[in-house]
Structures are given as structure tokens and as C-alpha cells.
mmCIF file of C-alpha atoms and ligand atoms in Angstrom:
data_model
loop_
_atom_site.group_PDB
_atom_site.id
_atom_site.type_symbol
_atom_site.label_atom_id
_atom_site.label_comp_id
_atom_site.label_asym_id
_atom_site.label_seq_id
_atom_site.Cartn_x
_atom_site.Cartn_y
_atom_site.Cartn_z
ATOM 1 C CA MET A 187 -0.272 0.093 0.183
ATOM 2 C CA GLU A 188 1.792 3.368 -1.229
ATOM 3 C CA GLU A 189 1.178 6.953 0.147
ATOM 4 C CA ARG A 190 0.021 9.187 -1.464
ATOM 5 C CA LYS A 191 0.845 12.350 -0.799
ATOM 6 C CA PRO A 192 4.139 13.229 1.969
ATOM 7 C CA LEU A 193 2.387 14.716 5.289
ATOM 8 C CA SER A 194 3.590 17.845 5.910
ATOM 9 C CA PHE A 195 3.509 19.290 8.763
ATOM 10 C CA ASP A 196 6.350 20.030 11.797
ATOM 11 C CA PRO A 197 5.646 17.037 14.335
ATOM 12 C CA GLU A 198 6.173 18.493 17.258
ATOM 13 C CA ARG A 199 3.318 21.315 16.046
ATOM 14 C CA MET A 200 1.688 18.086 16.152
ATOM 15 C CA ARG A 201 2.377 16.622 19.152
ATOM 16 C CA SER A 202 1.615 19.850 21.291
ATOM 17 C CA PHE A 203 -1.670 20.489 19.438
ATOM 18 C CA LEU A 204 -2.788 16.652 20.303
ATOM 19 C CA LEU A 205 -1.180 17.193 23.891
ATOM 20 C CA SER A 206 -3.309 20.775 24.183
ATOM 21 C CA MET A 207 -6.158 18.237 23.775
ATOM 22 C CA GLU A 208 -5.300 15.791 26.846
ATOM 23 C CA ARG A 209 -7.349 15.820 29.670
ATOM 24 C CA GLU A 210 -6.099 16.804 33.642
ATOM 25 C CA LEU A 211 -4.877 13.627 35.513
ATOM 26 C CA PRO A 212 -6.177 12.850 38.426
ATOM 27 C CA SER A 213 -4.720 14.752 41.509
ATOM 28 C CA HIS A 214 -2.715 11.652 42.734
ATOM 29 C CA LEU A 215 -1.449 10.842 39.025
ATOM 30 C CA GLU A 216 -0.254 14.328 37.973
ATOM 31 C CA LYS A 217 1.713 14.188 41.540
ATOM 32 C CA LEU A 218 3.518 10.980 40.487
ATOM 33 C CA TYR A 219 4.081 11.898 37.047
ATOM 34 C CA GLN A 220 5.991 15.390 38.120
ATOM 35 C CA GLU A 221 7.810 13.192 40.951
ATOM 36 C CA ALA A 222 8.991 10.621 37.933
ATOM 37 C CA LEU A 223 9.841 13.928 36.029
ATOM 38 C CA ALA A 224 11.791 15.585 38.052
ATOM 39 C CA GLY A 225 13.367 11.974 39.641
ATOM 40 C CA ASP A 226 14.812 11.775 36.125
ATOM 41 C CA VAL A 227 12.166 8.193 36.253
ATOM 42 C CA PRO A 228 11.048 6.532 33.188
ATOM 43 C CA ILE A 229 7.728 6.747 32.818
ATOM 44 C CA ILE A 230 5.029 6.694 29.758
ATOM 45 C CA ARG A 231 4.182 9.823 27.712
ATOM 46 C CA PRO A 232 1.003 12.019 27.473
ATOM 47 C CA GLU A 233 -0.168 10.285 24.668
ATOM 48 C CA THR A 234 0.905 6.737 25.526
ATOM 49 C CA ALA A 235 -1.201 7.577 28.343
ATOM 50 C CA GLY A 236 -4.200 8.631 26.021
ATOM 51 C CA ILE A 237 -3.879 5.896 24.138
ATOM 52 C CA LEU A 238 -3.758 3.009 27.002
ATOM 53 C CA ARG A 239 -6.781 4.197 28.035
ATOM 54 C CA VAL A 240 -9.034 4.322 25.172
ATOM 55 C CA LEU A 241 -7.610 0.536 25.224
ATOM 56 C CA LEU A 242 -8.590 -0.139 28.646
ATOM 57 C CA LYS A 243 -11.966 1.582 28.053
ATOM 58 C CA MET A 244 -12.320 -0.494 25.012
ATOM 59 C CA LYS A 245 -11.349 -4.057 26.799
ATOM 60 C CA THR A 246 -12.400 -3.441 29.772
ATOM 61 C CA PRO A 247 -10.109 -6.714 30.534
ATOM 62 C CA ASP A 248 -9.903 -8.254 34.329
ATOM 63 C CA ARG A 249 -6.158 -9.178 34.572
ATOM 64 C CA ILE A 250 -3.350 -6.746 32.958
ATOM 65 C CA LEU A 251 0.172 -7.977 33.459
ATOM 66 C CA GLU A 252 2.720 -5.472 33.208
ATOM 67 C CA ILE A 253 6.247 -5.522 32.416
ATOM 68 C CA GLY A 254 8.407 -2.610 34.042
ATOM 69 C CA THR A 255 6.899 -1.252 36.913
ATOM 70 C CA GLY A 256 9.158 2.004 37.207
ATOM 71 C CA THR A 257 7.766 3.390 40.355
ATOM 72 C CA GLY A 258 4.219 2.914 39.181
ATOM 73 C CA PHE A 259 2.972 5.604 37.402
ATOM 74 C CA SER A 260 1.545 2.872 34.317
ATOM 75 C CA ALA A 261 -0.327 0.684 36.590
ATOM 76 C CA LEU A 262 -1.918 3.228 38.709
ATOM 77 C CA PHE A 263 -2.984 4.985 35.728
ATOM 78 C CA MET A 264 -4.461 1.841 34.732
ATOM 79 C CA LEU A 265 -6.265 0.888 37.489
ATOM 80 C CA ASP A 266 -7.956 4.332 37.588
ATOM 81 C CA ALA A 267 -8.723 3.514 33.959
ATOM 82 C CA CYS A 268 -10.594 0.164 35.006
ATOM 83 C CA PRO A 269 -11.090 -1.809 38.042
ATOM 84 C CA ALA A 270 -8.428 -5.512 36.809
ATOM 85 C CA ARG A 271 -6.470 -6.727 39.138
ATOM 86 C CA ILE A 272 -2.933 -5.964 37.760
ATOM 87 C CA VAL A 273 0.409 -7.907 38.274
ATOM 88 C CA THR A 274 3.405 -6.058 37.284
ATOM 89 C CA ILE A 275 6.905 -6.977 37.381
ATOM 90 C CA GLU A 276 10.167 -4.601 38.228
ATOM 91 C CA LEU A 277 13.846 -5.220 37.927
ATOM 92 C CA ASP A 278 15.449 -2.565 40.099
ATOM 93 C CA GLU A 279 15.175 -2.642 43.707
ATOM 94 C CA LYS A 280 14.863 0.739 44.060
ATOM 95 C CA ARG A 281 12.158 1.607 41.839
ATOM 96 C CA ALA A 282 10.177 -1.469 43.254
ATOM 97 C CA ALA A 283 10.566 0.194 46.433
ATOM 98 C CA LYS A 284 8.758 3.516 45.090
ATOM 99 C CA ALA A 285 6.116 1.361 43.633
ATOM 100 C CA GLU A 286 5.471 -0.939 47.020
ATOM 101 C CA GLU A 287 4.869 3.197 48.406
ATOM 102 C CA ASN A 288 2.957 4.373 46.067
ATOM 103 C CA PHE A 289 0.839 0.719 45.858
ATOM 104 C CA ALA A 290 0.288 1.182 49.644
ATOM 105 C CA GLU A 291 -0.992 5.274 49.530
ATOM 106 C CA TYR A 292 -2.997 5.155 46.309
ATOM 107 C CA ASP A 293 -4.594 1.290 45.546
ATOM 108 C CA ARG A 294 -6.057 0.838 48.788
ATOM 109 C CA ASP A 295 -7.981 -1.955 47.763
ATOM 110 C CA GLY A 296 -4.809 -3.761 46.971
ATOM 111 C CA ARG A 297 -5.463 -4.683 43.418
ATOM 112 C CA ILE A 298 -1.731 -4.324 42.377
ATOM 113 C CA ARG A 299 0.419 -6.731 43.051
ATOM 114 C CA LEU A 300 4.709 -6.434 42.504
ATOM 115 C CA ILE A 301 6.603 -8.951 41.774
ATOM 116 C CA ARG A 302 10.570 -8.085 42.328
ATOM 117 C CA GLY A 303 12.697 -9.127 39.606
ATOM 118 C CA ASP A 304 13.663 -9.982 36.208
ATOM 119 C CA ALA A 305 10.311 -10.682 33.984
ATOM 120 C CA ALA A 306 12.766 -12.967 32.409
ATOM 121 C CA ASP A 307 12.916 -15.716 35.542
ATOM 122 C CA ILE A 308 9.622 -14.226 36.630
ATOM 123 C CA LEU A 309 7.056 -14.563 33.573
ATOM 124 C CA PRO A 310 7.932 -18.661 32.801
ATOM 125 C CA ASP A 311 6.197 -19.287 36.509
ATOM 126 C CA LEU A 312 3.113 -17.118 36.326
ATOM 127 C CA GLU A 313 -0.154 -19.697 35.376
ATOM 128 C CA GLU A 314 -2.324 -17.623 35.190
ATOM 129 C CA SER A 315 -3.363 -15.588 32.021
ATOM 130 C CA PHE A 316 -4.132 -12.250 31.308
ATOM 131 C CA SER A 317 -6.380 -9.961 28.758
ATOM 132 C CA PHE A 318 -4.247 -6.928 28.181
ATOM 133 C CA ILE A 319 -0.268 -7.039 28.639
ATOM 134 C CA PHE A 320 1.659 -3.656 28.175
ATOM 135 C CA LEU A 321 5.103 -4.140 28.099
ATOM 136 C CA ASP A 322 7.603 -1.370 28.984
ATOM 137 C CA ALA A 323 10.972 -2.570 30.523
ATOM 138 C CA ALA A 324 14.452 -3.125 28.463
ATOM 139 C CA LYS A 325 13.743 -2.640 25.272
ATOM 140 C CA GLY A 326 16.990 -5.288 24.065
ATOM 141 C CA GLN A 327 14.393 -8.016 26.013
ATOM 142 C CA TYR A 328 11.571 -8.184 23.903
ATOM 143 C CA VAL A 329 12.092 -10.380 21.710
ATOM 144 C CA ARG A 330 12.956 -12.908 24.440
ATOM 145 C CA PHE A 331 9.806 -12.130 26.622
ATOM 146 C CA LEU A 332 7.668 -12.963 23.243
ATOM 147 C CA PRO A 333 7.200 -16.728 23.850
ATOM 148 C CA GLU A 334 5.814 -16.315 27.432
ATOM 149 C CA ILE A 335 4.132 -13.226 26.446
ATOM 150 C CA MET A 336 2.343 -15.303 23.651
ATOM 151 C CA ARG A 337 1.397 -18.110 26.255
ATOM 152 C CA LEU A 338 -0.067 -16.062 29.190
ATOM 153 C CA LEU A 339 -1.930 -13.847 26.654
ATOM 154 C CA LYS A 340 -5.444 -14.811 26.857
ATOM 155 C CA PRO A 341 -7.438 -15.196 22.982
ATOM 156 C CA GLY A 342 -8.898 -11.686 22.211
ATOM 157 C CA GLY A 343 -6.038 -10.526 24.609
ATOM 158 C CA VAL A 344 -4.301 -7.192 24.042
ATOM 159 C CA LEU A 345 -0.629 -6.626 24.202
ATOM 160 C CA ALA A 346 0.714 -3.157 24.382
ATOM 161 C CA SER A 347 4.122 -2.842 23.713
ATOM 162 C CA ASP A 348 5.699 0.653 24.131
ATOM 163 C CA ASN A 349 9.320 2.357 23.039
ATOM 164 C CA VAL A 350 9.057 0.684 19.820
ATOM 165 C CA LEU A 351 10.587 3.178 18.120
ATOM 166 C CA GLN A 352 13.187 4.221 20.163
ATOM 167 C CA GLU A 353 13.131 7.927 19.692
ATOM 168 C CA GLY A 354 13.208 6.849 15.887
ATOM 169 C CA SER A 355 16.536 5.440 15.818
ATOM 170 C CA ILE A 356 14.527 2.124 14.388
ATOM 171 C CA LEU A 357 14.642 4.320 11.090
ATOM 172 C CA GLU A 358 18.281 4.461 10.651
ATOM 173 C CA SER A 359 20.401 1.976 8.473
ATOM 174 C CA HIS A 360 22.091 -0.547 10.675
ATOM 175 C CA TYR A 361 25.479 1.385 9.992
ATOM 176 C CA ALA A 362 23.900 5.006 11.084
ATOM 177 C CA VAL A 363 22.936 3.457 14.388
ATOM 178 C CA GLU A 364 26.095 3.587 17.511
ATOM 179 C CA ARG A 365 27.733 0.232 17.698
ATOM 180 C CA ARG A 366 26.597 0.379 21.269
ATOM 181 C CA ASP A 367 23.039 0.538 20.145
ATOM 182 C CA ARG A 368 23.039 -2.130 17.452
ATOM 183 C CA THR A 369 22.138 -4.835 19.436
ATOM 184 C CA ILE A 370 18.932 -3.274 21.098
ATOM 185 C CA TYR A 371 18.128 -1.992 17.594
ATOM 186 C CA ARG A 372 18.843 -5.399 15.904
ATOM 187 C CA ARG A 373 16.609 -6.650 19.135
ATOM 188 C CA MET A 374 14.259 -4.826 18.377
ATOM 189 C CA ARG A 375 13.266 -4.563 14.692
ATOM 190 C CA GLU A 376 13.471 -8.666 15.333
ATOM 191 C CA TYR A 377 10.674 -8.596 17.817
ATOM 192 C CA LEU A 378 8.360 -5.820 15.263
ATOM 193 C CA TRP A 379 9.123 -8.235 12.483
ATOM 194 C CA ALA A 380 7.803 -11.195 14.830
ATOM 195 C CA ILE A 381 4.858 -9.227 16.182
ATOM 196 C CA THR A 382 3.368 -8.140 13.110
ATOM 197 C CA HIS A 383 3.950 -11.458 10.812
ATOM 198 C CA ASP A 384 2.928 -13.891 13.888
ATOM 199 C CA ASP A 385 -0.235 -14.690 11.746
ATOM 200 C CA SER A 386 -2.156 -15.734 15.534
ATOM 201 C CA LEU A 387 -1.593 -11.882 16.217
ATOM 202 C CA VAL A 388 -3.254 -8.315 14.606
ATOM 203 C CA THR A 389 -0.412 -5.677 15.120
ATOM 204 C CA THR A 390 -0.832 -2.197 14.557
ATOM 205 C CA ILE A 391 2.302 0.312 15.138
ATOM 206 C CA LEU A 392 1.058 3.458 16.327
ATOM 207 C CA PRO A 393 3.893 6.331 15.415
ATOM 208 C CA ALA A 394 2.429 8.210 18.991
ATOM 209 C CA GLY A 395 5.458 8.655 22.257
ATOM 210 C CA ASP A 396 8.339 6.641 21.506
ATOM 211 C CA GLY A 397 5.988 4.487 19.700
ATOM 212 C CA LEU A 398 3.457 2.528 20.908
ATOM 213 C CA ALA A 399 2.575 -1.206 19.196
ATOM 214 C CA VAL A 400 -0.623 -2.035 19.202
ATOM 215 C CA SER A 401 -1.420 -6.428 19.278
ATOM 216 C CA VAL A 402 -4.678 -8.662 19.643
ATOM 217 C CA LYS A 403 -4.695 -11.862 19.820
ATOM 218 C CA LEU A 404 -6.709 -14.346 18.037
HETATM 219 N N1 SAH B 560 5.897 1.450 32.992
HETATM 220 C C1 SAH B 560 6.193 2.514 33.992
HETATM 221 C C2 SAH B 560 7.950 3.048 33.201
HETATM 222 C C3 SAH B 560 8.698 1.521 33.012
HETATM 223 S S1 SAH B 560 10.413 1.998 32.942
HETATM 224 C C4 SAH B 560 5.897 3.795 34.014
HETATM 225 O O1 SAH B 560 5.220 4.489 33.242
HETATM 226 O O2 SAH B 560 5.179 4.527 35.056
HETATM 227 C C5 SAH B 560 11.136 0.716 32.362
HETATM 228 C C6 SAH B 560 11.096 -0.443 33.958
HETATM 229 O O3 SAH B 560 11.766 -1.478 33.452
HETATM 230 C C7 SAH B 560 12.863 0.136 34.719
HETATM 231 O O4 SAH B 560 12.081 0.968 35.753
HETATM 232 C C8 SAH B 560 13.340 -0.955 34.535
HETATM 233 O O5 SAH B 560 13.650 -1.453 35.707
HETATM 234 C C9 SAH B 560 12.488 -1.898 34.531
HETATM 235 N N2 SAH B 560 13.017 -3.607 33.580
HETATM 236 C C10 SAH B 560 14.097 -3.269 32.925
HETATM 237 N N3 SAH B 560 14.220 -4.753 32.646
HETATM 238 C C11 SAH B 560 13.607 -5.272 33.243
HETATM 239 C C12 SAH B 560 13.344 -6.513 33.389
HETATM 240 N N4 SAH B 560 13.989 -7.598 32.556
HETATM 241 N N5 SAH B 560 12.579 -6.830 34.495
HETATM 242 C C13 SAH B 560 11.556 -6.596 34.896
HETATM 243 N N6 SAH B 560 11.988 -5.207 34.556
HETATM 244 C C14 SAH B 560 12.469 -4.675 34.172
HETATM 245 MG MG1 MG B 561 9.115 3.015 28.579
#
């Protein structure tokens, strides 16, 4: 399918236009968002959050799996969008401790369960399946997690994978990518190829935020 006419807009102007349409966050989420930005903690972008919220309202999953908790913003954001049970995995001790505090304060019903450790070790031990999976961990690991993700995702379930465009560097040729980034680059390309060509998935890659791939399992 060929594109007919080159798009002619400045992506930054488009981005601020779209962001100007976003509604304000509930106050506890706004607070966590500002804290994460100030503390240099990685966190989903507002446009990514906006897409997740629509997907969650459409899907209303009963169980969500998140890989990459950070300090818990996205889990609490997803909980605000739908009253699911959420299992979330975080490798970094300090971030997990902060997330635990945030969950104790803002998840009063105890719907979120944090599992500390490497998702590569934890995923194989999970038994119950999920109708929504949010993948937001180390970008070089996505392709390695995929077989377990496919096992854990229910038919009809949605997989949202964040940061798949790697600030645009995914478009570059292999040679233009700095040597130290090449492994991640190659693995992310493998991941995108896998989720777009797997016959049991239907995938679209949205160029919003840092790139969000949305897949449905048939
Ligand atoms: N989803 C969070 C941000 C997550 S940032 C939010 O928007 O609020 C990505 C997180 O993934 C980091 O905190 C990092 O420590 C964690 N991570 C990276 N590799 C991981 C792995 N193999 N297993 C579990 N967590 C991992
Ligand atoms: Mg991310």
C-alpha cells in the first residue's frame, strides 16, 4: 500500500496540538507524574497514557500484566482507567521499593501485585493468563519475552508494547546506529517483525510517544 501524498507538518507542532487536547490527570497521578519527571524516573508519555486509557475502556480486562513497573505510575494510571487486577514486574530494587510505597498509598483495595525480579525469570512461573499485557521494560529484551507473553495472553487479549520506535532510531540503517545501540536496534527490529508477522496476532504500530505497538491475539 503506497502513501499518496507526503505529510507536511512539523511533528513537534502536531505533538503540542494533540497534547493540548489531553484532559488533566487525577491529582494523585499528576503528583506521581511530576515526581517521576523531576527524579529522572522513566514513565509513559501523556500520549501513550491516552492510548492505553482508550484501549482499557474498550477491552475492560479483568487481569492486566505489566512488565516494567518503574515507580508505579502506569499501573496506577491503568487502575484508574479500569478496575482490574494487575500484576506488575520490576527488576530495579529502588524503583520497586518506591512503587510499593505508591501502591500502598493509592491502591487501597490491593488490586496491584508487584513482583520484584527479572521478568525473564518470573514470566515462566506465572500460571494464570491475562486479557491485557503492557510491555514497558528493557527494549532489548522484548523479543526474548515474546514466547512467554504469547503463552500468558488470552485469545482476544491485547498486547501494548511501548518504546518500539526508539526515538526514531529504529528507522535508521544498521550502519547509522552507534555500535553500542546496535544490539537493541537489531532486537527491536526482530521484535517488530515477529509481532507483525505472527499469524496469531494482528498488530498496528502507532507512532505516538516513543512508538506504541498494539496487538490483538486471535
Ligand atoms: N511503566 C513505567 C515505566 C517503566 S520504565 C511507568 O510508565 O510508570 C522501565 C522499567 O523496566 C525500569 O524501571 C526497569 O528497571 C524495568 N526493567 C527493565 N528490564 C526489566 C526486566 N528484565 N524485568 C523487569 N523489569 C525490568
Ligand atoms: Mg517505556
